PDB file of C-alpha atoms in Angstrom:
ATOM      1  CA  UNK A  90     -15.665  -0.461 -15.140  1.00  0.00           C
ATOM      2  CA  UNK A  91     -17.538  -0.034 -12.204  1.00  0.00           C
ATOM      3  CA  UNK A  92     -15.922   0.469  -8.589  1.00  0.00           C
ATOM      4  CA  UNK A  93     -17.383  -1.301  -5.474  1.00  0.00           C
ATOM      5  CA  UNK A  94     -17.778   0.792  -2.865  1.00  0.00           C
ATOM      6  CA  UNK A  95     -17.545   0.900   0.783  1.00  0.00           C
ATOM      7  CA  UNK A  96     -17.185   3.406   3.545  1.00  0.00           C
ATOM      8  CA  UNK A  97     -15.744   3.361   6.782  1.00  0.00           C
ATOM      9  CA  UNK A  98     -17.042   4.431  10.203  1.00  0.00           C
ATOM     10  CA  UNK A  99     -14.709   7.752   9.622  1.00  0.00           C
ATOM     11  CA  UNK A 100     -16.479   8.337   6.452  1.00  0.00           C
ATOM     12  CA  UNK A 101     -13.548   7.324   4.322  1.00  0.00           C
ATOM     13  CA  UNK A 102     -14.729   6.453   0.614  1.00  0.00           C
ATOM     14  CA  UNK A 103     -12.652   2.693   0.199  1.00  0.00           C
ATOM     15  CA  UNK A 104     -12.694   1.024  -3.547  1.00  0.00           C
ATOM     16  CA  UNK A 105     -12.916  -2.682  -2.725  1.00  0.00           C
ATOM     17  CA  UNK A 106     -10.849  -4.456  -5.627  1.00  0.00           C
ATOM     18  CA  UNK A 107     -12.915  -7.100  -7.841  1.00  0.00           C
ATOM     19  CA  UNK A 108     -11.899  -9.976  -9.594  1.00  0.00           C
ATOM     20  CA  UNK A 109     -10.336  -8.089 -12.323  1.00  0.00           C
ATOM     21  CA  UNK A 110      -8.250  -5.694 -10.920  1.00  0.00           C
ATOM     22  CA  UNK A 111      -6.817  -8.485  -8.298  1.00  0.00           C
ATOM     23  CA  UNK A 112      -6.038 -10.778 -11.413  1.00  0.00           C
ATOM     24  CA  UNK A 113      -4.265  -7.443 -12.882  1.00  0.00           C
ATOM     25  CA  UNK A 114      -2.097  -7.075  -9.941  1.00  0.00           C
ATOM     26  CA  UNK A 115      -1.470 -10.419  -9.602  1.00  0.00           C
ATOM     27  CA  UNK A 116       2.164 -10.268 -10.470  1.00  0.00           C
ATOM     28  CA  UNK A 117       4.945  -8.907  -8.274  1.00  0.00           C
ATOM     29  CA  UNK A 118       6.523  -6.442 -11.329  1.00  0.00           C
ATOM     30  CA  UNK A 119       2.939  -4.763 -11.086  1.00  0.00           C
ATOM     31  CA  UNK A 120       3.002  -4.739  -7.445  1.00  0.00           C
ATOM     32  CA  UNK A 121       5.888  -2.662  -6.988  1.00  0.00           C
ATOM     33  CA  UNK A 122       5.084  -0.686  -9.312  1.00  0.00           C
ATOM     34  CA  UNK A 123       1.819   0.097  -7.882  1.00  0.00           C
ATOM     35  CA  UNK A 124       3.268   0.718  -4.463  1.00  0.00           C
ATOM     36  CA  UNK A 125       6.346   3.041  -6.030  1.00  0.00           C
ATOM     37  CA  UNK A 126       3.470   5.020  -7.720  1.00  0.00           C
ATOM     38  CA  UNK A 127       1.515   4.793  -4.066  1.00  0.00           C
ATOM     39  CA  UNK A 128       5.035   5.972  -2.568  1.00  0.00           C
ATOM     40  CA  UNK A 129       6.105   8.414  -4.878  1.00  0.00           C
ATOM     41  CA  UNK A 130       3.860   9.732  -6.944  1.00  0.00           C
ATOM     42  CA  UNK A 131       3.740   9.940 -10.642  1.00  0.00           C
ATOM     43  CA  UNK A 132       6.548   8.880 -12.648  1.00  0.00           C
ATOM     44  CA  UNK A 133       7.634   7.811 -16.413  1.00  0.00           C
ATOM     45  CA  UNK A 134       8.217   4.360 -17.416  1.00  0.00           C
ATOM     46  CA  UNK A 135      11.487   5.171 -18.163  1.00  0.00           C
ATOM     47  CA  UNK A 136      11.609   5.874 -14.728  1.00  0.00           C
ATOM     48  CA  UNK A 137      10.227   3.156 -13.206  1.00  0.00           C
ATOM     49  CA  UNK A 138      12.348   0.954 -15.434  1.00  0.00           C
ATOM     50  CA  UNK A 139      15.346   2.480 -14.265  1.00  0.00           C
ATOM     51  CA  UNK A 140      14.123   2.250 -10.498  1.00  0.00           C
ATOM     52  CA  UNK A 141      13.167  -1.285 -11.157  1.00  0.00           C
ATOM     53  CA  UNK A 142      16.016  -2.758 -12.887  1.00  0.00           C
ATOM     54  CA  UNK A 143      13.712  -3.482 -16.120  1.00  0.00           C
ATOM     55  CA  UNK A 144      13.192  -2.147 -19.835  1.00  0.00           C
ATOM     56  CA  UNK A 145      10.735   0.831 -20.564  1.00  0.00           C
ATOM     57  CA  UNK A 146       8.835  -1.841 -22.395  1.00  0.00           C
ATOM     58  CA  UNK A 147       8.226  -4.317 -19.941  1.00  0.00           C
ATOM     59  CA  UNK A 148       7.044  -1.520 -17.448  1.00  0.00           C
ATOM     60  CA  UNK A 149       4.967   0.276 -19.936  1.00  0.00           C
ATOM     61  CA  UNK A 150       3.245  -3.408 -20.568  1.00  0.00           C
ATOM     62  CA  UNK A 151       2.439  -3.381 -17.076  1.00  0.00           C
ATOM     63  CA  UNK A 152       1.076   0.309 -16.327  1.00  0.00           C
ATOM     64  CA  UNK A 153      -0.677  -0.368 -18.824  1.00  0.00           C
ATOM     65  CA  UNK A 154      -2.268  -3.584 -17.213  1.00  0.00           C
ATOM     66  CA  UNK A 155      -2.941  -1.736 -13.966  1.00  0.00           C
ATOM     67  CA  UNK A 156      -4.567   1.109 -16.226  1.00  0.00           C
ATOM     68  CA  UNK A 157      -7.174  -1.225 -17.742  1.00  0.00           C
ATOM     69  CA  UNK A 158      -8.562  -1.508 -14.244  1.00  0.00           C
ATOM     70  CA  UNK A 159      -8.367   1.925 -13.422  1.00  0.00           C
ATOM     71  CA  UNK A 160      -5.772   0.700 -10.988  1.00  0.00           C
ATOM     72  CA  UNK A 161      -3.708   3.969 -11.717  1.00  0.00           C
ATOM     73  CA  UNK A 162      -4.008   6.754 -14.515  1.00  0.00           C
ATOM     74  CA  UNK A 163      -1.917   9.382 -16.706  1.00  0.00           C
ATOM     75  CA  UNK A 164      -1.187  12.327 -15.148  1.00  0.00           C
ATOM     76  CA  UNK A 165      -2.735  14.955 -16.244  1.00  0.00           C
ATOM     77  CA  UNK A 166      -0.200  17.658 -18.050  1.00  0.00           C
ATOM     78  CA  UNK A 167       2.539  16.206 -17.817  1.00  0.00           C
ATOM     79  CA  UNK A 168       4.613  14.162 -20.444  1.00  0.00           C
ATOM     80  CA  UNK A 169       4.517  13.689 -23.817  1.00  0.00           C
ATOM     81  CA  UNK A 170       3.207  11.097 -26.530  1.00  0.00           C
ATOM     82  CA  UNK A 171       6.183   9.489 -26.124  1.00  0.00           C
ATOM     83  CA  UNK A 172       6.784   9.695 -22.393  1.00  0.00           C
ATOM     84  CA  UNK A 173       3.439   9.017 -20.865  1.00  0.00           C
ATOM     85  CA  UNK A 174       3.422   9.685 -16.617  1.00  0.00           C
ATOM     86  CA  UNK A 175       0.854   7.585 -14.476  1.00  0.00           C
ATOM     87  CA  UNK A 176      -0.019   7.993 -10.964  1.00  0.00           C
ATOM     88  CA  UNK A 177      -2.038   6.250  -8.600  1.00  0.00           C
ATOM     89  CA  UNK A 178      -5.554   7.830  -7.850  1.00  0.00           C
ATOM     90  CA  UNK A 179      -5.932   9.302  -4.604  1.00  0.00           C
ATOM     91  CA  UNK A 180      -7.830   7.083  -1.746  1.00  0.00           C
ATOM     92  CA  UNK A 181      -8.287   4.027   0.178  1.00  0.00           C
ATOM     93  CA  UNK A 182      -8.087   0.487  -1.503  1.00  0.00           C
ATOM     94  CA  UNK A 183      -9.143  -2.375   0.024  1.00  0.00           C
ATOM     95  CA  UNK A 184      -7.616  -6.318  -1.406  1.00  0.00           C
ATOM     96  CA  UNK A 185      -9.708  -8.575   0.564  1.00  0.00           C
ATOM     97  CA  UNK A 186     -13.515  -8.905  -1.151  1.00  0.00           C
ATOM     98  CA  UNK A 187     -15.926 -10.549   0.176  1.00  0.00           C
ATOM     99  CA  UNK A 188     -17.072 -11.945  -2.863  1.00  0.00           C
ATOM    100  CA  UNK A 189     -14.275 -12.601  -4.632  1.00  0.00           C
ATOM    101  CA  UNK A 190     -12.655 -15.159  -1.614  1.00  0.00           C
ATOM    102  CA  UNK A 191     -16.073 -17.173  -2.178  1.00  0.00           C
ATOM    103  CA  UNK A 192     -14.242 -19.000  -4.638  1.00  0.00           C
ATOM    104  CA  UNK A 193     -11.114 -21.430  -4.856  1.00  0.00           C
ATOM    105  CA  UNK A 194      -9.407 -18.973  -8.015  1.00  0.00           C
ATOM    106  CA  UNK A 195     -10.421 -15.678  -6.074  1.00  0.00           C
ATOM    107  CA  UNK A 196      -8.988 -16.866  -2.792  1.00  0.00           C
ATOM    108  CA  UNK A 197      -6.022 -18.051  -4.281  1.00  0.00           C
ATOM    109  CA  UNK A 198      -5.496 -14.629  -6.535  1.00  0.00           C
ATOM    110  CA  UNK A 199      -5.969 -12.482  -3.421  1.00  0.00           C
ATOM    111  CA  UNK A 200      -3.670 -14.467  -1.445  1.00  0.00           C
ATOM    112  CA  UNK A 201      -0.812 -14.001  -3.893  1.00  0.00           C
ATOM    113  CA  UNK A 202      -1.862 -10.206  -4.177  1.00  0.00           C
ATOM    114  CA  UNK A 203      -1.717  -9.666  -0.153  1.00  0.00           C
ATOM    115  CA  UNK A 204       1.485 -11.680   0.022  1.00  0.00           C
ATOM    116  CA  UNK A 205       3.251  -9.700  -2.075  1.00  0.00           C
ATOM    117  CA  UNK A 206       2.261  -6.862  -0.939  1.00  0.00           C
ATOM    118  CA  UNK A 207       2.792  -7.701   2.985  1.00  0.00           C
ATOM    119  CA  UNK A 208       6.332  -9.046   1.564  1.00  0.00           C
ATOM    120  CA  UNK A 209       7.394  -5.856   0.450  1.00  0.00           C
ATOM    121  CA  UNK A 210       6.321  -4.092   3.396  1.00  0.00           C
ATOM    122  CA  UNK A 211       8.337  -6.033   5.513  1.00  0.00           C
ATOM    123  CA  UNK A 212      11.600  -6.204   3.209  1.00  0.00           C
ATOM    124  CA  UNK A 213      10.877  -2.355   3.448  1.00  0.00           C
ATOM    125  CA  UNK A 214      10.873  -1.915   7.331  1.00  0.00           C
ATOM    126  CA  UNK A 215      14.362  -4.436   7.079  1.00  0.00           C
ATOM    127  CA  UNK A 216      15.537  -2.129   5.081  1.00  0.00           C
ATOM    128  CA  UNK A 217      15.125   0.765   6.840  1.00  0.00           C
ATOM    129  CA  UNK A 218      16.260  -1.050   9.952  1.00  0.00           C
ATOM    130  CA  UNK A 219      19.252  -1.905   8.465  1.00  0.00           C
ATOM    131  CA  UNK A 220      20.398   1.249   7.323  1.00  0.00           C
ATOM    132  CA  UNK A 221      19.696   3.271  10.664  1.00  0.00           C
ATOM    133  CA  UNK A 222      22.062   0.626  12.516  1.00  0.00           C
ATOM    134  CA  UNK A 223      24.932   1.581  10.612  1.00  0.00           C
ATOM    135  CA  UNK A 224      24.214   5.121  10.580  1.00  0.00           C
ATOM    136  CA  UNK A 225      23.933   7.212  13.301  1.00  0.00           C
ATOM    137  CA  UNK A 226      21.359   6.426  16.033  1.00  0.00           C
ATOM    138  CA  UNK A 227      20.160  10.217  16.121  1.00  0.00           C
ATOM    139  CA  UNK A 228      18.889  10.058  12.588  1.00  0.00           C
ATOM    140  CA  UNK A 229      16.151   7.024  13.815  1.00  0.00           C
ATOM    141  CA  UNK A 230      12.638   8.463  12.811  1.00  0.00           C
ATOM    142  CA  UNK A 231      10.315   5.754  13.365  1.00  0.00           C
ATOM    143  CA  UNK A 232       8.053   4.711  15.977  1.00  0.00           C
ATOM    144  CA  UNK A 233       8.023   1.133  16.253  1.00  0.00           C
ATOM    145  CA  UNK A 234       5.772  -0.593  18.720  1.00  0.00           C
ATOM    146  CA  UNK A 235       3.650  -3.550  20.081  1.00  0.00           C
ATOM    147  CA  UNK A 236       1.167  -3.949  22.583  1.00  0.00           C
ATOM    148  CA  UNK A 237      -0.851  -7.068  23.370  1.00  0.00           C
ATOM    149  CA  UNK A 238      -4.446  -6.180  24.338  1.00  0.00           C
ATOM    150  CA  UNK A 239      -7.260  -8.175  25.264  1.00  0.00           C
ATOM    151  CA  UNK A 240     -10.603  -6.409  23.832  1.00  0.00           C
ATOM    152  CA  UNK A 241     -13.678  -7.519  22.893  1.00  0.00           C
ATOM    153  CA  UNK A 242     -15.423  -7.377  18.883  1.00  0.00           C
ATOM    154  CA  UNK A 243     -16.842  -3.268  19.985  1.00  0.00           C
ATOM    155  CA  UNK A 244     -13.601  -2.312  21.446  1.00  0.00           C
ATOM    156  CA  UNK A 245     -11.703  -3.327  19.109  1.00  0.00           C
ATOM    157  CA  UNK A 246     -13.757  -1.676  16.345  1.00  0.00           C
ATOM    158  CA  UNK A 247     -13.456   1.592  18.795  1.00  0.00           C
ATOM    159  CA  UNK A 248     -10.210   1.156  18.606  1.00  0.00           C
ATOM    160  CA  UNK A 249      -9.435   0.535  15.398  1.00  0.00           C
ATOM    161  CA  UNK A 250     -11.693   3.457  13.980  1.00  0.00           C
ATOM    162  CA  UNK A 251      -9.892   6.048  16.655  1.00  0.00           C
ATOM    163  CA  UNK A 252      -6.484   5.155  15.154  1.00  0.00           C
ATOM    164  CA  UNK A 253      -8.244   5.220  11.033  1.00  0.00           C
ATOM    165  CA  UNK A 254      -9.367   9.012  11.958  1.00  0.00           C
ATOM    166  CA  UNK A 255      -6.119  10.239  13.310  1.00  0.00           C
ATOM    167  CA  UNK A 256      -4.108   8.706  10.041  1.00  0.00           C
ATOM    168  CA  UNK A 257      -7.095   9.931   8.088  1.00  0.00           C
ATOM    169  CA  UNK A 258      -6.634  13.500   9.690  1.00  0.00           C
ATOM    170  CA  UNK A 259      -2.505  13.327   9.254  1.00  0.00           C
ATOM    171  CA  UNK A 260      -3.032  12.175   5.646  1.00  0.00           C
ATOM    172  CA  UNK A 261      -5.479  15.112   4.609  1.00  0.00           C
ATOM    173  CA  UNK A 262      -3.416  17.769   6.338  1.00  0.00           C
ATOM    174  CA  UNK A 263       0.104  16.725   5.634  1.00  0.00           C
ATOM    175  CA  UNK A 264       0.223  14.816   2.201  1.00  0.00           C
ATOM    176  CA  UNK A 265       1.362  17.082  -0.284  1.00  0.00           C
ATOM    177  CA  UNK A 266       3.466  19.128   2.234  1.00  0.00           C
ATOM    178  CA  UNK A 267       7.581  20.277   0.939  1.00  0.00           C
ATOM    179  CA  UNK A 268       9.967  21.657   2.031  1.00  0.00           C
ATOM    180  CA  UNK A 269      14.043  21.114   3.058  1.00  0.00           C
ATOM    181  CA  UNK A 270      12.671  19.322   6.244  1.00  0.00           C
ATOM    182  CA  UNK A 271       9.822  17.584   4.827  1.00  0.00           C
ATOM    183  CA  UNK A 272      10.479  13.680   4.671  1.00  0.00           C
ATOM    184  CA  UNK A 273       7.974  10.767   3.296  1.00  0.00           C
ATOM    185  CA  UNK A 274       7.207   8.682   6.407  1.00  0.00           C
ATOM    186  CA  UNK A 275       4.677   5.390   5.701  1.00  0.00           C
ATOM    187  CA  UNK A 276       2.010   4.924   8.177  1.00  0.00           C
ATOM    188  CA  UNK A 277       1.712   1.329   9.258  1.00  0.00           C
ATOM    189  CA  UNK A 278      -1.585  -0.073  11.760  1.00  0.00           C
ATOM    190  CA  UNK A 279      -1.535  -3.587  12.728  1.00  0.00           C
ATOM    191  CA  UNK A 280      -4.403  -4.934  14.021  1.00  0.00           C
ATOM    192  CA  UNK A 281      -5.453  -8.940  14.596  1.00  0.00           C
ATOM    193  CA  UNK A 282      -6.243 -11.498  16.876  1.00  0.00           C
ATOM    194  CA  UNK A 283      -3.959 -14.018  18.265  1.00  0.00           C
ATOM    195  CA  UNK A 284      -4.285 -17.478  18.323  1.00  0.00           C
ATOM    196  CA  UNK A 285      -5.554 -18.637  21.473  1.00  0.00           C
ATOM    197  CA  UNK A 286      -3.589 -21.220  23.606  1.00  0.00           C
ATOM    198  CA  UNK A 287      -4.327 -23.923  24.917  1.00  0.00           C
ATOM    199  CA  UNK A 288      -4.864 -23.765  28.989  1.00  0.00           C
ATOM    200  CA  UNK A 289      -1.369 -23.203  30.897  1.00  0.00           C
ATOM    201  CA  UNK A 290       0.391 -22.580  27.898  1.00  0.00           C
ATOM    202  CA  UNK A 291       2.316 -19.108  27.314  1.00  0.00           C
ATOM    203  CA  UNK A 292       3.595 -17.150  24.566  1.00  0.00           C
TER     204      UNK A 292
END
C-alpha cells in the first residue's frame, strides 16, 4: 500500500491516512491500542490485553487490523512465533485528508477516528489532573496554558511552524533518552480559531 505524503514547512515527512487505514482505526479497541503503542513503545498482545482489560485474541485481531495498513509493524528481534511484538513506526501522522472528507462515509469515518482520539486525550489530561491534586503539589510537571491571540492567516502559520520546529527539535534530541530521572511527558499544541461574536457580545 502506498503512503500519501506531505511535508511541513519544518521539513517534517507527515503520512496523511487514506480511506483504508481510517476505516482500520475506526474502532476505539484499535485506537488505544495505537496510542499505547504511540506512548509506549512496542509491546506483546499479551500485554496489551492485560493493559487493556481484553483477551490476547481480541488484541491480536486488532494489531493485526492496524498491520494491514501499515498502521504499526513487528518489531524487529524481538519475540517469538508465538509472542509476536508490534510497534508503531516512527513519524508524523496526519487523520484529516483532504480527499477522503469529500465524501459523506469519509467524513463520517474520520470524525469517529478524531473523536476518539481527542476523547482519550482529554480523559488522559483528567487523569493526570486528578492524580496530582491528591498527591503532593511539588510533584506537578506540566505546563498547562492558554492564551487568546488575535493573528492573521501568515501569523498564525508563523506561529504555528515556530512551535512544530521546537517540538520537532525536543522530539529528535530527547526521544529515546533513560535514565532514573527520565520521565515520558506528551507534547500537546492547540491551535484554532474562535467563533466570532456577534457585535457587543463577550466571551
Amino acid at each position: 500500500m502506498s503512503e500519501n505524503g506531505d511535508e511541513t514547512a519544518t521539513g517534517k515527512q507527515v503520512r496523511v491516512l487514506d480511506s483504508g487505514a481510517l476505516k482500520a482505526l475506526a474502532h476505539p479497541l484499535r485506537v488505544q491500542i495505537y496510542d499505547l503503542l504511540s506512548r509506549c513503545g512496542g509491546r506483546a498482545a499479551s500485554s496489551l490485553a492485560e493493559r487493556l482489560g481484553e483477551s490476547s485474541g481480541a488484541t491480536s485481531y486488532h494489531l493485526r487490523a492496524l498491520a494491514k495498513h501499515q498502521l504499526i509493524r513487528e518489531v524487529e528481534g524481538r519475540g517469538t512465533a508465538r509472542e509476536r511484538w508490534w510497534e508503531r513506526p516512527r513519524g508524523a501522522v496526519s487523520m484529516t485528508n483532504p480527499e477522503t472528507v469529500k465524501t459523506p462515509a469519509g467524513r463520517a469515518v474520520t470524525e469517529v477516528v478524531v473523536s476518539e482520539f481527542y476523547r482519550r486525550r482529554h480523559d488522559q489530561l483528567q487523569d493526570y489532573l486528578r492524580k496530582a491534586l491528591r498527591g503532593n503539589p511539588d510533584d506537578w510537571e506540566a505546563m498547562l496554558t492558554t492564551s487568546t491571540i488575535a493573528l492573521t492567516k501568515e501569523q498564525f502559520e508563523a506561529l504555528s511552524e515556530s512551535i512544530q520546529a521546537l517540538i520537532d527539535d525536543a522530539s529528535e534530541r530527547y526521544r529515546d533518552q533513560t535514565g532514573p530521572d527520565v520521565r515520558r511527558f506528551t507534547v500537546r499544541t492547540d491551535i484554532f480559531p474562535l467563533e466570532a461574536l456577534p457585535e457587543g457580545a463577550s466571551s
